[in-house]
Tab-separated table of C-alpha atoms in Angstrom:
chain	number	residue	atom	x	y	z
A	1	MET	CA	1.141	-35.854	4.818
A	2	PRO	CA	0.386	-35.085	1.167
A	3	LEU	CA	-0.968	-31.664	0.306
A	4	ALA	CA	-4.332	-31.276	-1.403
A	5	LYS	CA	-5.383	-28.905	-4.129
A	6	PHE	CA	-6.287	-25.389	-3.044
A	7	ARG	CA	-8.511	-22.565	-4.218
A	8	ALA	CA	-7.234	-19.299	-5.716
A	9	VAL	CA	-8.579	-16.262	-7.557
A	10	ARG	CA	-6.463	-15.414	-10.599
A	11	LEU	CA	-5.867	-12.831	-13.296
A	12	ILE	CA	-5.714	-14.659	-16.620
A	13	ALA	CA	-5.020	-11.649	-18.822
A	14	PRO	CA	-5.017	-7.846	-18.422
A	15	GLY	CA	-8.357	-6.204	-19.026
A	16	ARG	CA	-10.267	-9.310	-17.967
A	17	ARG	CA	-12.083	-10.006	-14.718
A	18	LEU	CA	-10.526	-12.303	-12.122
A	19	VAL	CA	-11.599	-15.949	-12.171
A	20	ASN	CA	-11.825	-18.776	-9.645
A	21	ALA	CA	-9.219	-21.527	-10.022
A	22	THR	CA	-8.003	-24.700	-8.345
A	23	LEU	CA	-4.244	-25.194	-8.098
A	24	GLU	CA	-1.973	-28.067	-7.099
A	25	ALA	CA	-0.287	-27.677	-3.723
A	26	SER	CA	3.314	-28.752	-3.198
A	27	ASP	CA	5.822	-28.830	-0.368
A	28	PRO	CA	7.891	-25.650	0.029
A	29	ALA	CA	11.256	-25.562	-1.722
A	30	PRO	CA	14.459	-25.381	0.335
A	31	GLY	CA	14.570	-22.021	2.104
A	32	ASP	CA	10.837	-21.394	1.574
A	33	VAL	CA	7.774	-21.607	3.786
A	34	LEU	CA	4.222	-22.604	2.929
A	35	VAL	CA	1.661	-20.293	4.539
A	36	ARG	CA	-2.079	-20.748	4.981
A	37	VAL	CA	-3.551	-17.362	4.116
A	38	MET	CA	-5.704	-15.891	6.892
A	39	ALA	CA	-6.205	-12.449	5.336
A	40	ALA	CA	-5.278	-10.694	2.092
A	41	GLY	CA	-5.876	-6.997	1.575
A	42	ILE	CA	-7.340	-5.703	-1.681
A	43	CYS	CA	-5.240	-2.771	-2.891
A	44	HIS	CA	-5.961	-0.158	-5.544
A	45	SER	CA	-2.884	-1.545	-7.303
A	46	ASP	CA	-4.801	-4.790	-7.817
A	47	ALA	CA	-7.386	-2.800	-9.775
A	48	HIS	CA	-4.567	-1.321	-11.843
A	49	TYR	CA	-3.098	-4.770	-12.528
A	50	ARG	CA	-6.506	-6.096	-13.543
A	51	SER	CA	-6.930	-3.230	-16.010
A	52	GLY	CA	-3.451	-3.719	-17.467
A	53	VAL	CA	-1.529	-0.889	-15.773
A	54	GLY	CA	1.793	-2.311	-14.610
A	55	SER	CA	3.739	-5.281	-15.928
A	56	THR	CA	2.094	-8.365	-14.445
A	57	ARG	CA	2.755	-12.049	-15.088
A	58	HIS	CA	-0.160	-13.970	-16.561
A	59	PRO	CA	-1.815	-16.024	-15.340
A	60	CYS	CA	-1.163	-14.848	-11.801
A	61	THR	CA	-2.835	-14.954	-8.406
A	62	LEU	CA	-3.116	-11.333	-7.283
A	63	GLY	CA	-2.921	-10.112	-3.678
A	64	HIS	CA	0.227	-8.642	-2.135
A	65	GLU	CA	-1.029	-7.738	1.358
A	66	VAL	CA	-0.911	-11.102	3.095
A	67	SER	CA	-0.916	-12.555	6.600
A	68	GLY	CA	-1.353	-16.133	7.729
A	69	VAL	CA	-0.044	-19.150	9.609
A	70	VAL	CA	2.996	-21.181	8.594
A	71	MET	CA	1.990	-24.704	7.566
A	72	ARG	CA	5.285	-26.209	6.432
A	73	VAL	CA	8.902	-25.129	6.125
A	74	GLY	CA	11.426	-26.118	3.503
A	75	ALA	CA	14.853	-27.623	4.068
A	76	GLY	CA	17.282	-25.320	5.850
A	77	VAL	CA	14.620	-23.098	7.431
A	78	THR	CA	15.297	-22.763	11.156
A	79	GLN	CA	14.105	-19.265	12.093
A	80	ILE	CA	10.425	-20.001	11.642
A	81	ARG	CA	8.226	-22.978	12.495
A	82	PRO	CA	4.842	-24.422	11.562
A	83	GLY	CA	2.114	-22.693	13.534
A	84	ASP	CA	3.842	-19.292	13.614
A	85	ARG	CA	1.708	-16.231	12.859
A	86	VAL	CA	3.311	-14.244	10.030
A	87	CYS	CA	2.803	-11.380	7.624
A	88	LEU	CA	4.572	-11.369	4.273
A	89	HIS	CA	6.953	-8.785	2.860
A	90	TYR	CA	5.826	-8.688	-0.763
A	91	LEU	CA	9.215	-7.973	-2.351
A	92	VAL	CA	11.140	-11.176	-3.033
A	93	THR	CA	14.742	-10.076	-3.538
A	94	CYS	CA	18.161	-11.702	-3.961
A	95	GLY	CA	19.742	-9.881	-1.005
A	96	ALA	CA	23.123	-9.781	-2.739
A	97	CYS	CA	23.018	-7.383	-5.715
A	98	ARG	CA	24.211	-3.782	-5.615
A	99	GLN	CA	20.686	-2.464	-5.073
A	100	CYS	CA	20.011	-4.808	-2.178
A	101	ASP	CA	23.393	-4.008	-0.608
A	102	SER	CA	22.728	-0.246	-0.866
A	103	GLY	CA	19.386	-0.377	0.940
A	104	ALA	CA	17.308	-0.033	-2.217
A	105	GLU	CA	15.981	-3.592	-2.299
A	106	GLN	CA	12.839	-2.569	-4.186
A	107	PHE	CA	15.089	-2.184	-7.239
A	108	CYS	CA	16.716	-5.609	-6.907
A	109	THR	CA	17.915	-6.728	-10.333
A	110	THR	CA	16.072	-10.050	-10.031
A	111	GLY	CA	13.337	-8.927	-7.645
A	112	GLU	CA	9.751	-10.114	-7.884
A	113	MET	CA	6.584	-8.887	-6.217
A	114	ILE	CA	4.075	-11.369	-4.885
A	115	GLY	CA	0.684	-10.851	-6.446
A	116	LYS	CA	2.275	-9.326	-9.532
A	117	HIS	CA	5.297	-11.276	-10.760
A	118	ARG	CA	4.626	-14.424	-8.722
A	119	ASP	CA	1.490	-15.874	-7.170
A	120	GLY	CA	0.029	-13.845	-4.320
A	121	GLY	CA	-2.464	-14.055	-1.500
A	122	PHE	CA	-5.899	-14.307	-3.113
A	123	ALA	CA	-5.626	-18.012	-2.363
A	124	GLU	CA	-5.781	-20.511	0.455
A	125	LEU	CA	-2.015	-21.174	0.316
A	126	ILE	CA	1.106	-19.251	-0.689
A	127	SER	CA	4.823	-20.134	-0.751
A	128	VAL	CA	7.499	-17.492	-0.147
A	129	PRO	CA	11.137	-17.399	0.948
A	130	ALA	CA	11.379	-17.720	4.719
A	131	ARG	CA	13.048	-14.306	4.985
A	132	ASN	CA	9.825	-12.752	3.624
A	133	ALA	CA	7.760	-14.163	6.486
A	134	LEU	CA	7.873	-11.738	9.405
A	135	SER	CA	6.594	-12.647	12.851
A	136	LEU	CA	3.177	-11.088	13.469
A	137	PRO	CA	2.648	-10.101	17.120
A	138	ASP	CA	-0.381	-11.637	18.813
A	139	ALA	CA	-1.672	-8.119	19.487
A	140	ILE	CA	-2.173	-7.482	15.758
A	141	PRO	CA	-5.150	-9.222	14.095
A	142	PHE	CA	-4.565	-10.976	10.790
A	143	ASP	CA	-6.575	-8.444	8.772
A	144	GLN	CA	-4.517	-5.560	10.148
A	145	GLY	CA	-1.293	-7.510	9.665
A	146	ALA	CA	-2.197	-7.926	6.003
A	147	ILE	CA	-2.846	-4.257	5.238
A	148	LEU	CA	0.308	-3.245	7.106
A	149	MET	CA	2.274	-4.947	4.331
A	150	CYS	CA	1.368	-2.382	1.691
A	151	SER	CA	-0.935	0.511	2.521
A	152	SER	CA	0.707	1.375	5.834
A	153	ALA	CA	4.215	0.436	4.678
A	154	THR	CA	4.025	2.566	1.542
A	155	SER	CA	2.739	5.507	3.591
A	156	LEU	CA	5.611	5.169	6.043
A	157	HIS	CA	8.162	5.000	3.231
A	158	ALA	CA	6.611	8.036	1.533
A	159	LEU	CA	6.758	10.059	4.751
A	160	LYS	CA	10.399	9.142	5.209
A	161	LYS	CA	11.224	10.066	1.610
A	162	ALA	CA	9.469	13.404	2.185
A	163	ARG	CA	11.567	13.904	5.342
A	164	ILE	CA	8.630	14.744	7.589
A	165	GLY	CA	9.825	16.477	10.741
A	166	ARG	CA	8.447	17.991	13.918
A	167	GLY	CA	6.346	21.075	13.279
A	168	ASP	CA	5.838	20.383	9.575
A	169	SER	CA	2.548	20.891	7.773
A	170	VAL	CA	1.537	18.010	5.514
A	171	ALA	CA	-1.079	17.586	2.784
A	172	VAL	CA	-2.254	14.022	2.125
A	173	PHE	CA	-4.012	13.568	-1.216
A	174	GLY	CA	-6.194	10.485	-0.876
A	175	ALA	CA	-7.872	9.472	2.389
A	176	GLY	CA	-8.258	5.776	1.603
A	177	GLY	CA	-6.223	2.836	2.850
A	178	LEU	CA	-2.854	4.565	2.471
A	179	GLY	CA	-4.121	7.948	3.554
A	180	VAL	CA	-5.469	6.919	6.957
A	181	SER	CA	-2.076	5.448	7.837
A	182	ALA	CA	-0.235	8.454	6.410
A	183	ILE	CA	-2.281	10.858	8.541
A	184	GLN	CA	-1.529	8.982	11.764
A	185	LEU	CA	2.121	8.399	10.934
A	186	ALA	CA	2.668	12.050	10.021
A	187	ARG	CA	1.288	13.036	13.416
A	188	ALA	CA	3.458	10.397	15.112
A	189	PHE	CA	6.479	11.987	13.412
A	190	GLY	CA	5.528	15.363	14.889
A	191	ALA	CA	3.651	17.068	12.056
A	192	ALA	CA	1.873	20.145	13.414
A	193	LYS	CA	-1.014	20.043	10.944
A	194	VAL	CA	-2.207	17.461	8.422
A	195	PHE	CA	-4.644	18.245	5.600
A	196	ALA	CA	-6.581	15.366	4.041
A	197	VAL	CA	-7.846	15.853	0.484
A	198	ASP	CA	-10.421	13.548	-1.062
A	199	ILE	CA	-13.752	13.597	-2.919
A	200	ASN	CA	-15.411	11.072	-0.620
A	201	ALA	CA	-17.216	12.541	2.393
A	202	VAL	CA	-17.174	9.262	4.346
A	203	LYS	CA	-13.403	8.911	4.038
A	204	LEU	CA	-12.920	12.579	4.915
A	205	ALA	CA	-15.019	12.161	8.049
A	206	PHE	CA	-12.791	9.274	9.091
A	207	ALA	CA	-9.697	11.388	8.362
A	208	ALA	CA	-11.096	14.158	10.556
A	209	ARG	CA	-11.543	11.703	13.432
A	210	LEU	CA	-7.831	10.919	13.065
A	211	GLY	CA	-6.978	14.581	13.531
A	212	ALA	CA	-6.669	15.767	9.930
A	213	VAL	CA	-8.214	18.905	8.464
A	214	PRO	CA	-10.591	17.549	5.779
A	215	ILE	CA	-10.803	19.197	2.360
A	216	ASN	CA	-13.487	17.955	-0.014
A	217	ALA	CA	-12.160	18.414	-3.536
A	218	ARG	CA	-15.717	18.277	-4.901
A	219	ASP	CA	-16.552	21.457	-3.012
A	220	HIS	CA	-13.251	23.320	-3.073
A	221	ASP	CA	-10.252	23.996	-5.261
A	222	SER	CA	-7.810	21.976	-3.146
A	223	VAL	CA	-4.806	24.146	-3.910
A	224	LYS	CA	-6.586	27.416	-3.140
A	225	GLU	CA	-8.091	25.973	0.035
A	226	ILE	CA	-4.767	24.732	1.392
A	227	LEU	CA	-3.098	28.043	0.556
A	228	ARG	CA	-5.956	29.870	2.326
A	229	LEU	CA	-5.647	27.693	5.403
A	230	THR	CA	-1.868	28.236	5.533
A	231	ASP	CA	-2.064	32.013	4.996
A	232	GLY	CA	-0.666	31.627	1.493
A	233	ARG	CA	2.479	29.794	2.595
A	234	GLY	CA	1.649	26.267	1.489
A	235	VAL	CA	2.743	23.032	3.170
A	236	ASP	CA	6.168	21.660	4.001
A	237	ALA	CA	5.383	18.290	2.466
A	238	SER	CA	2.671	16.578	0.450
A	239	LEU	CA	1.887	12.939	-0.260
A	240	GLU	CA	0.039	11.890	-3.416
A	241	LEU	CA	-1.630	8.535	-2.784
A	242	VAL	CA	-4.337	8.575	-5.469
A	243	GLY	CA	-2.526	7.966	-8.741
A	244	ALA	CA	-4.248	10.750	-10.707
A	245	VAL	CA	-2.442	13.354	-12.783
A	246	ARG	CA	-4.383	16.285	-11.334
A	247	THR	CA	-3.739	15.338	-7.701
A	248	MET	CA	-0.049	14.868	-8.493
A	249	GLU	CA	0.044	18.374	-9.951
A	250	GLN	CA	-1.829	19.736	-6.933
A	251	ALA	CA	0.605	18.014	-4.562
A	252	VAL	CA	3.357	20.100	-6.193
A	253	GLU	CA	1.352	23.328	-6.399
A	254	VAL	CA	0.612	23.422	-2.643
A	255	LEU	CA	4.270	23.293	-1.589
A	256	ALA	CA	5.848	26.011	0.505
A	257	THR	CA	9.411	27.190	-0.022
A	258	GLY	CA	11.660	24.145	0.376
A	259	GLY	CA	8.643	21.836	0.224
A	260	ARG	CA	8.761	18.159	-0.781
A	261	ALA	CA	6.083	16.341	-2.793
A	262	ALA	CA	6.266	12.540	-2.463
A	263	LEU	CA	4.331	10.812	-5.239
A	264	ALA	CA	3.267	7.232	-4.492
A	265	GLY	CA	0.083	6.812	-6.555
A	266	LEU	CA	0.251	4.780	-9.760
A	267	THR	CA	-0.533	6.186	-13.184
A	268	ASP	CA	0.907	5.833	-16.680
A	269	GLN	CA	-0.124	9.377	-17.661
A	270	ARG	CA	2.124	12.445	-17.830
A	271	MET	CA	1.814	15.369	-15.425
A	272	SER	CA	2.579	19.046	-16.014
A	273	VAL	CA	4.733	21.272	-13.842
A	274	ALA	CA	5.515	24.975	-14.152
A	275	PRO	CA	9.262	24.762	-13.411
A	276	TYR	CA	9.873	28.304	-12.202
A	277	ARG	CA	6.639	28.792	-10.253
A	278	ASP	CA	6.394	25.329	-8.740
A	279	LEU	CA	10.018	24.289	-8.265
A	280	LEU	CA	12.820	26.733	-8.998
A	281	ASN	CA	11.363	29.732	-7.217
A	282	LYS	CA	10.759	27.597	-4.132
A	283	GLU	CA	13.665	25.157	-4.323
A	284	ALA	CA	10.924	22.563	-3.983
A	285	GLU	CA	11.319	18.848	-4.724
A	286	ILE	CA	9.306	16.132	-6.437
A	287	ILE	CA	10.176	12.720	-4.990
A	288	GLY	CA	9.210	9.351	-6.418
A	289	VAL	CA	8.101	6.701	-3.939
A	290	SER	CA	8.468	3.022	-4.816
A	291	ASP	CA	7.215	0.358	-2.422
A	292	HIS	CA	9.024	0.167	0.934
A	293	LEU	CA	11.816	-1.657	2.762
A	294	ALA	CA	11.630	-4.820	4.850
A	295	ALA	CA	13.199	-3.025	7.823
A	296	GLU	CA	10.331	-0.534	7.834
A	297	LEU	CA	7.828	-3.339	8.448
A	298	HIS	CA	9.261	-4.067	11.896
A	299	GLU	CA	9.002	-0.366	12.731
A	300	LEU	CA	5.385	-0.360	11.569
A	301	MET	CA	4.421	-3.276	13.777
A	302	ASP	CA	6.031	-1.547	16.756
A	303	LEU	CA	3.959	1.567	15.985
A	304	VAL	CA	0.773	-0.519	15.978
A	305	VAL	CA	1.603	-2.331	19.196
A	306	SER	CA	2.438	1.011	20.879
A	307	GLY	CA	-0.875	2.500	19.735
A	308	LYS	CA	0.673	5.257	17.606
A	309	LEU	CA	-0.846	3.664	14.506
A	310	ASP	CA	-4.420	2.553	15.105
A	311	LEU	CA	-5.872	0.394	12.329
A	312	ASN	CA	-9.174	-0.274	14.090
A	313	GLY	CA	-11.915	0.719	11.681
A	314	VAL	CA	-9.588	0.820	8.674
A	315	VAL	CA	-10.764	-2.580	7.420
A	316	SER	CA	-14.299	-1.623	6.454
A	317	ARG	CA	-15.273	-4.787	4.588
A	318	THR	CA	-14.285	-8.456	4.455
A	319	VAL	CA	-15.129	-10.684	1.490
A	320	PRO	CA	-14.748	-14.411	0.813
A	321	LEU	CA	-12.187	-15.961	-1.500
A	322	ASP	CA	-14.414	-15.683	-4.550
A	323	ALA	CA	-13.805	-14.036	-7.925
A	324	ASP	CA	-17.149	-12.250	-8.063
A	325	ALA	CA	-16.692	-10.790	-4.578
A	326	ILE	CA	-13.144	-9.591	-5.273
A	327	ASN	CA	-14.064	-8.202	-8.696
A	328	SER	CA	-16.843	-6.211	-7.028
A	329	VAL	CA	-14.346	-4.627	-4.619
A	330	LEU	CA	-11.995	-3.801	-7.500
A	331	ASP	CA	-14.905	-2.191	-9.352
A	332	ASP	CA	-15.602	-0.041	-6.289
A	333	LEU	CA	-11.947	0.993	-6.051
A	334	GLU	CA	-12.089	2.216	-9.638
A	335	THR	CA	-15.087	4.421	-8.783
A	336	CYS	CA	-13.931	5.732	-5.375
A	337	ARG	CA	-16.611	4.127	-3.200
A	338	ASP	CA	-16.804	4.572	0.577
A	339	ASP	CA	-14.716	1.582	1.742
A	340	VAL	CA	-11.331	2.432	3.247
A	341	ARG	CA	-9.818	-1.056	2.963
A	342	SER	CA	-11.321	-4.397	2.033
A	343	VAL	CA	-9.781	-7.726	2.986
A	344	VAL	CA	-10.218	-11.251	1.605
A	345	VAL	CA	-10.717	-13.860	4.319
A	346	PRO	CA	-10.409	-17.359	2.746
């Protein structure tokens, strides 16, 4: 059966608003699968790409948090069939270079990210290598399966990089899509206390319901407040999920002796650190966090199915596959509105 044209929402050039487009559909190449998109999360990174932060192919269909149903499979694909529910690992890698072999696939020498370097999920259809299509359990709705692919996965990777252990205290800067997963995952890993820092009262209220101690940065100096609440000690680990210079600096300043600050937010600005006070005198660490690993996605889905990661209520808005609707969400992300996570439903 021939494939028809399909709708997509695309970034034509950095600094310009997304536009509606119609693209030609084609059968998947050997080793690939063609997926009908059922849900595509809207990430703060998409706002960055729209504004020109980050090297993005143009024109490009954005959207890297994707779930759907397999429509067709290319030659040689045997592990997945039409009709299967899937979510998509957004890093398309070679699987054979030194980086892939060493477990650092996000630095694959020929790697591409869907929704950035190749067409993503703000569309009715998407083609990806079959190995990027992971089986989505029936217990996980499509919208939750989509946001697992980035916001939850990046939070899990950041927590692992920060070596969160039982009894640790953790400060999470940013209580949005990544933050609500980070709070729950930190507690699942045995963290004794989790502080959530944000400027949005609605998001902080949600964080409090998840068991975090909320700190409104509009009302308090975040560093002083965390030090007060920890009797001057600071926290064992911090996660920066905002992508702002000041919150990155604060994530370092709140560390206790031997503390680890994992920075996952995106910015192209420089931050300042007082080497002796913030690092040397504490033997503290600043750790960069880049994406996540495919193996972590299976662990994430197990955490959802077991109930240790509850994404109910995280998707606060769904929008149609329409440029105006998606642009509006991206505008809100740039101004820190109340929504935790918004999802496109074609």
